[in-house]
Structures are given as structure tokens and as C-alpha cells.
Short mmCIF file of C-alpha atoms in Angstrom, two decimals:
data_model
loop_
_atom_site.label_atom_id
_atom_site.label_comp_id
_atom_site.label_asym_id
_atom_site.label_seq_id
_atom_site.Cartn_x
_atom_site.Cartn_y
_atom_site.Cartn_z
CA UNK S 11 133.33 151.72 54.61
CA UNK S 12 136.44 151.60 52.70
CA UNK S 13 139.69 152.72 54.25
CA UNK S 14 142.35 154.51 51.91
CA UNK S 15 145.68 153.71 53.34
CA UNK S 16 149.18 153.85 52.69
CA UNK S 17 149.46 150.62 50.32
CA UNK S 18 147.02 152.27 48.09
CA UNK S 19 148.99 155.27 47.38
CA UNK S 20 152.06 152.71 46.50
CA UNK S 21 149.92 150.44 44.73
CA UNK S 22 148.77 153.20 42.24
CA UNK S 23 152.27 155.08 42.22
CA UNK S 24 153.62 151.32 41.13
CA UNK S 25 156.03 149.49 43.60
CA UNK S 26 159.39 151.65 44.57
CA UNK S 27 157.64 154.99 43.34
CA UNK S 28 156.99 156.01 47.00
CA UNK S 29 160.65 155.35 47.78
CA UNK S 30 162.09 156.84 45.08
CA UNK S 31 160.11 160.12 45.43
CA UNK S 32 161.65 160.88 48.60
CA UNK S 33 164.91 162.52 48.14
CA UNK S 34 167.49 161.74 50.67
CA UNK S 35 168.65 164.21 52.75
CA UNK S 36 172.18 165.41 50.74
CA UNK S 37 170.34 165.16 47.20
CA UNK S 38 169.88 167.77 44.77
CA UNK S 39 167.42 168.53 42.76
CA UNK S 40 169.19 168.28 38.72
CA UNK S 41 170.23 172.09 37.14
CA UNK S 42 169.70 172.93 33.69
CA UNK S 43 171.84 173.37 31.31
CA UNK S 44 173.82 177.05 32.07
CA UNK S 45 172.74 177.57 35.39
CA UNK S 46 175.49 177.65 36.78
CA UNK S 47 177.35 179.92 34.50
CA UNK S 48 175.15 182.58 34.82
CA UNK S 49 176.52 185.98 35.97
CA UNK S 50 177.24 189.70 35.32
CA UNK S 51 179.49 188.56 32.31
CA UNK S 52 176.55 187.06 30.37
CA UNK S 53 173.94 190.13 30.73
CA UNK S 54 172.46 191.41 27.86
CA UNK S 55 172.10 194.78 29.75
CA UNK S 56 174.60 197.51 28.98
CA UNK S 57 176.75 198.41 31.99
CA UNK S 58 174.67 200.88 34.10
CA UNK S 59 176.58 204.52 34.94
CA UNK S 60 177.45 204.26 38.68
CA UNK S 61 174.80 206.35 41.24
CA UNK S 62 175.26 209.86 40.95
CA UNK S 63 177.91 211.62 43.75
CA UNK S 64 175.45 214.88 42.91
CA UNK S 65 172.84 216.82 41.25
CA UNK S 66 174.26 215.99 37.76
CA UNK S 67 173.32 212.79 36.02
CA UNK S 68 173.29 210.33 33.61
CA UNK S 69 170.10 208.91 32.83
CA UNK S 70 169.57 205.38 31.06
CA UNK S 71 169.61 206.97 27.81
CA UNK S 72 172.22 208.69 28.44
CA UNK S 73 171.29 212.15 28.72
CA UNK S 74 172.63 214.41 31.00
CA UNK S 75 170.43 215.55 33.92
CA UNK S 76 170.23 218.25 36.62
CA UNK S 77 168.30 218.03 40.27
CA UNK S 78 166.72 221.16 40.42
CA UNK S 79 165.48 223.14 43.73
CA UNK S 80 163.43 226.30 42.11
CA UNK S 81 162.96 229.46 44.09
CA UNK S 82 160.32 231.31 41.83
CA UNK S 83 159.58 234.67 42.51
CA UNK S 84 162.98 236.16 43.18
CA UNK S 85 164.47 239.56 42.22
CA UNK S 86 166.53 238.05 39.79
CA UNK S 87 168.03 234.71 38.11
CA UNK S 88 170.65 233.06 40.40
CA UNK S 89 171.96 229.92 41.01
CA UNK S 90 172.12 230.26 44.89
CA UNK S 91 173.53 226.77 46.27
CA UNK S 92 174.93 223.90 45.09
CA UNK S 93 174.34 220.64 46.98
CA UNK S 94 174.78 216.90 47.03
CA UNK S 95 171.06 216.69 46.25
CA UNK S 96 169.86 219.63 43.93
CA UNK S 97 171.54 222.60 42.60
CA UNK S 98 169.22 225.96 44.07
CA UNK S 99 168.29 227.98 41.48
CA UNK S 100 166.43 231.55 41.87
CA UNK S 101 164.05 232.49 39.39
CA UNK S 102 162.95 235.85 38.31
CA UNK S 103 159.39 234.61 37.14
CA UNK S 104 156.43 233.60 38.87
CA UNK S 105 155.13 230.23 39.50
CA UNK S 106 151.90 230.60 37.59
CA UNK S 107 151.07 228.92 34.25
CA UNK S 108 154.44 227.47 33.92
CA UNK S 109 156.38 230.72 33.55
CA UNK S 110 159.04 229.99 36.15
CA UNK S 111 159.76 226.94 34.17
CA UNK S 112 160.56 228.45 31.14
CA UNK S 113 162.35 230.78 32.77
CA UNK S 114 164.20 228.00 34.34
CA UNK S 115 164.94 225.98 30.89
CA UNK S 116 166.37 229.98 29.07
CA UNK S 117 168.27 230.43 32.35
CA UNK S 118 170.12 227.12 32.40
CA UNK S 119 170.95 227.18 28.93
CA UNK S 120 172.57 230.65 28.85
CA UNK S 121 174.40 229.37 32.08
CA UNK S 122 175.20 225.94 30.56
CA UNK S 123 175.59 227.56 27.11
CA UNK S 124 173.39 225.30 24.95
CA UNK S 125 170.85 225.76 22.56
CA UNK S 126 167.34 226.45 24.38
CA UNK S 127 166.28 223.55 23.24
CA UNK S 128 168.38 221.22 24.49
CA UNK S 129 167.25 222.39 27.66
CA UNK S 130 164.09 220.37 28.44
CA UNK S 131 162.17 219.93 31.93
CA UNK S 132 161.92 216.71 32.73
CA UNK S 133 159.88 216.07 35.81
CA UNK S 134 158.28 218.77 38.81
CA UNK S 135 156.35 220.76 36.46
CA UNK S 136 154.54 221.88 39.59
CA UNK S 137 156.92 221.02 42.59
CA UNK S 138 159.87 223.09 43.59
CA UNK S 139 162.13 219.63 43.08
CA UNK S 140 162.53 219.05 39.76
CA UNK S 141 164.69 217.22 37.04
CA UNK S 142 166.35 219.21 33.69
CA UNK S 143 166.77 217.06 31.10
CA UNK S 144 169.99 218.22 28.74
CA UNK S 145 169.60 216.71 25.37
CA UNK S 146 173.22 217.88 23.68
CA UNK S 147 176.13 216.17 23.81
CA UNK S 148 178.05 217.15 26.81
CA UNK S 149 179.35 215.47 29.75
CA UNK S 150 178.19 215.73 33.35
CA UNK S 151 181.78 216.90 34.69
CA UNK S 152 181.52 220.19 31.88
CA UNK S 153 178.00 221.12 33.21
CA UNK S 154 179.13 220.76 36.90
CA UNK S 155 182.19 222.80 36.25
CA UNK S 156 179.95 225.44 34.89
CA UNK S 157 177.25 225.31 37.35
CA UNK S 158 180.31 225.73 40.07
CA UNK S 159 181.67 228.25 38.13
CA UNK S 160 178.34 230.27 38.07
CA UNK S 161 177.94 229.96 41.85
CA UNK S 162 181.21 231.26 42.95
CA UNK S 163 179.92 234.80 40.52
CA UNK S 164 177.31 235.02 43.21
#
């Protein structure tokens, strides 16, 4: 029976390999090139907009968008609350076969005054919580100012 020790490993590793594969305890491995000048300056990334404070947005490609809390069903169109999270908004349509969202989308842009088409749902086709999507040039401050605006006529 042949024993595989320790003077084998060393003898096929070549004398001093063993030793010199151990690093000592304060030794570092070697950095590439760079490494250590990589930061925020060097991204390739645009700058990100910071977190929204509220319901209005301004997504990666830098449309404006709107948090949405829908209240189909109502007498008539409203925008009832505005919040931190959504802005409430009462529609005058039921919540059948999309009609409440189209209602939504001609609501907002009479409020907002855009075209109709630059008034697009974006997400929560069939949730209360959704996301408006505003495809013309405009800035979230204008469309916040308006939305507060249209809540104070209430």
C-alpha cells in the first residue's frame, strides 16, 4: 500500500512551490490595472433623476409619469386627493372593458391640457393603482401645479 504524503505534493509542485503558495498573513492578492480608480465619475450610465418626493415622475426615458388611484363608477370626473403616493382620481365610467381607462387618459389630458395622445396608461390596466405615462414635453413641477390647481376647484 502506497502512502501519499506531504513530500509528494512538494515533489510534484517542484521545491519552494508549497511555500510560495501560501500567502503571508499582510499580503495582497495583485489588482488590475484601473481598479482602483473606479467610481461614480467613470460610469457610462447617465445620472439617474433623484426618487420621486410624489405621484409625479420621471421615468428612465424620461417621460413624465403620474401614480394613479382610480375610483370608477363615480357621478362625475374629479380629482379627489392628492397624496405622497398617488393622486385620487374619480371617474365617471365604469370599470368594464377598459372604459374607465379611457376615461381616465381624456380626463387627464383636458386637466393637464395635452393632446389625448400624449396621455398613455402605462401599467394597472385592471387594478385601481395605476401609472399614466405623459409622452409631451413638459416637466413634472407644470403637471403637479396643475393637478394641485385642479384639486383646490373641488
Amino acid at each position: 500500500m502506497l502512502r501519499l504524503g506531504r513530500g509528494l505534493k512538494s515533489l510534484a509542485l517542484g521545491p519552494g512551490a508549497l511555500a510560495s503558495a501560501r500567502l503571508s498573513a499582510g499580503a495582497e492578492m495583485p489588482k488590475k490595472a484601473g481598479a482602483a480608480n473606479r467610481g461614480k465619475s467613470q460610469s457610462k450610465e447617465p445620472e439617474r433623476p433623484p426618487p420621486p418626493v410624489g405621484p409625479v415622475a420621471v421615468d428612465p426615458k424620461g417621460c413624465v409619469t403620474i401614480a394613479i388611484h382610480a375610483k370608477p363608477g363615480s357621478k362625475q370626473n374629479a380629482i379627489t386627493d392628492l397624496t405622497t403616493e398617488a393622486v385620487s382620481v374619480a371617474i365617471a365610467a365604469p370599470p368594464s372593458e377598459g372604459e374607465a381607462n379611457a376615461e381616465l387618459c381624456r380626463y387627464l389630458s383636458k386637466v393637464l391640457e395635452l393632446r389625448k395622445s400624449d396621455v398613455v396608461l402605462d401599467k394597472g390596466g385592471k387594478s385601481r393603482e395605476k401609472v399614466v405615462k405623459l409622452l409631451a414635453s413638459t416637466t413634472p413641477e407644470e403637471i403637479l401645479e396643475k393637478l394641485e390647481k385642479q384639486v383646490e376647484q373641488k
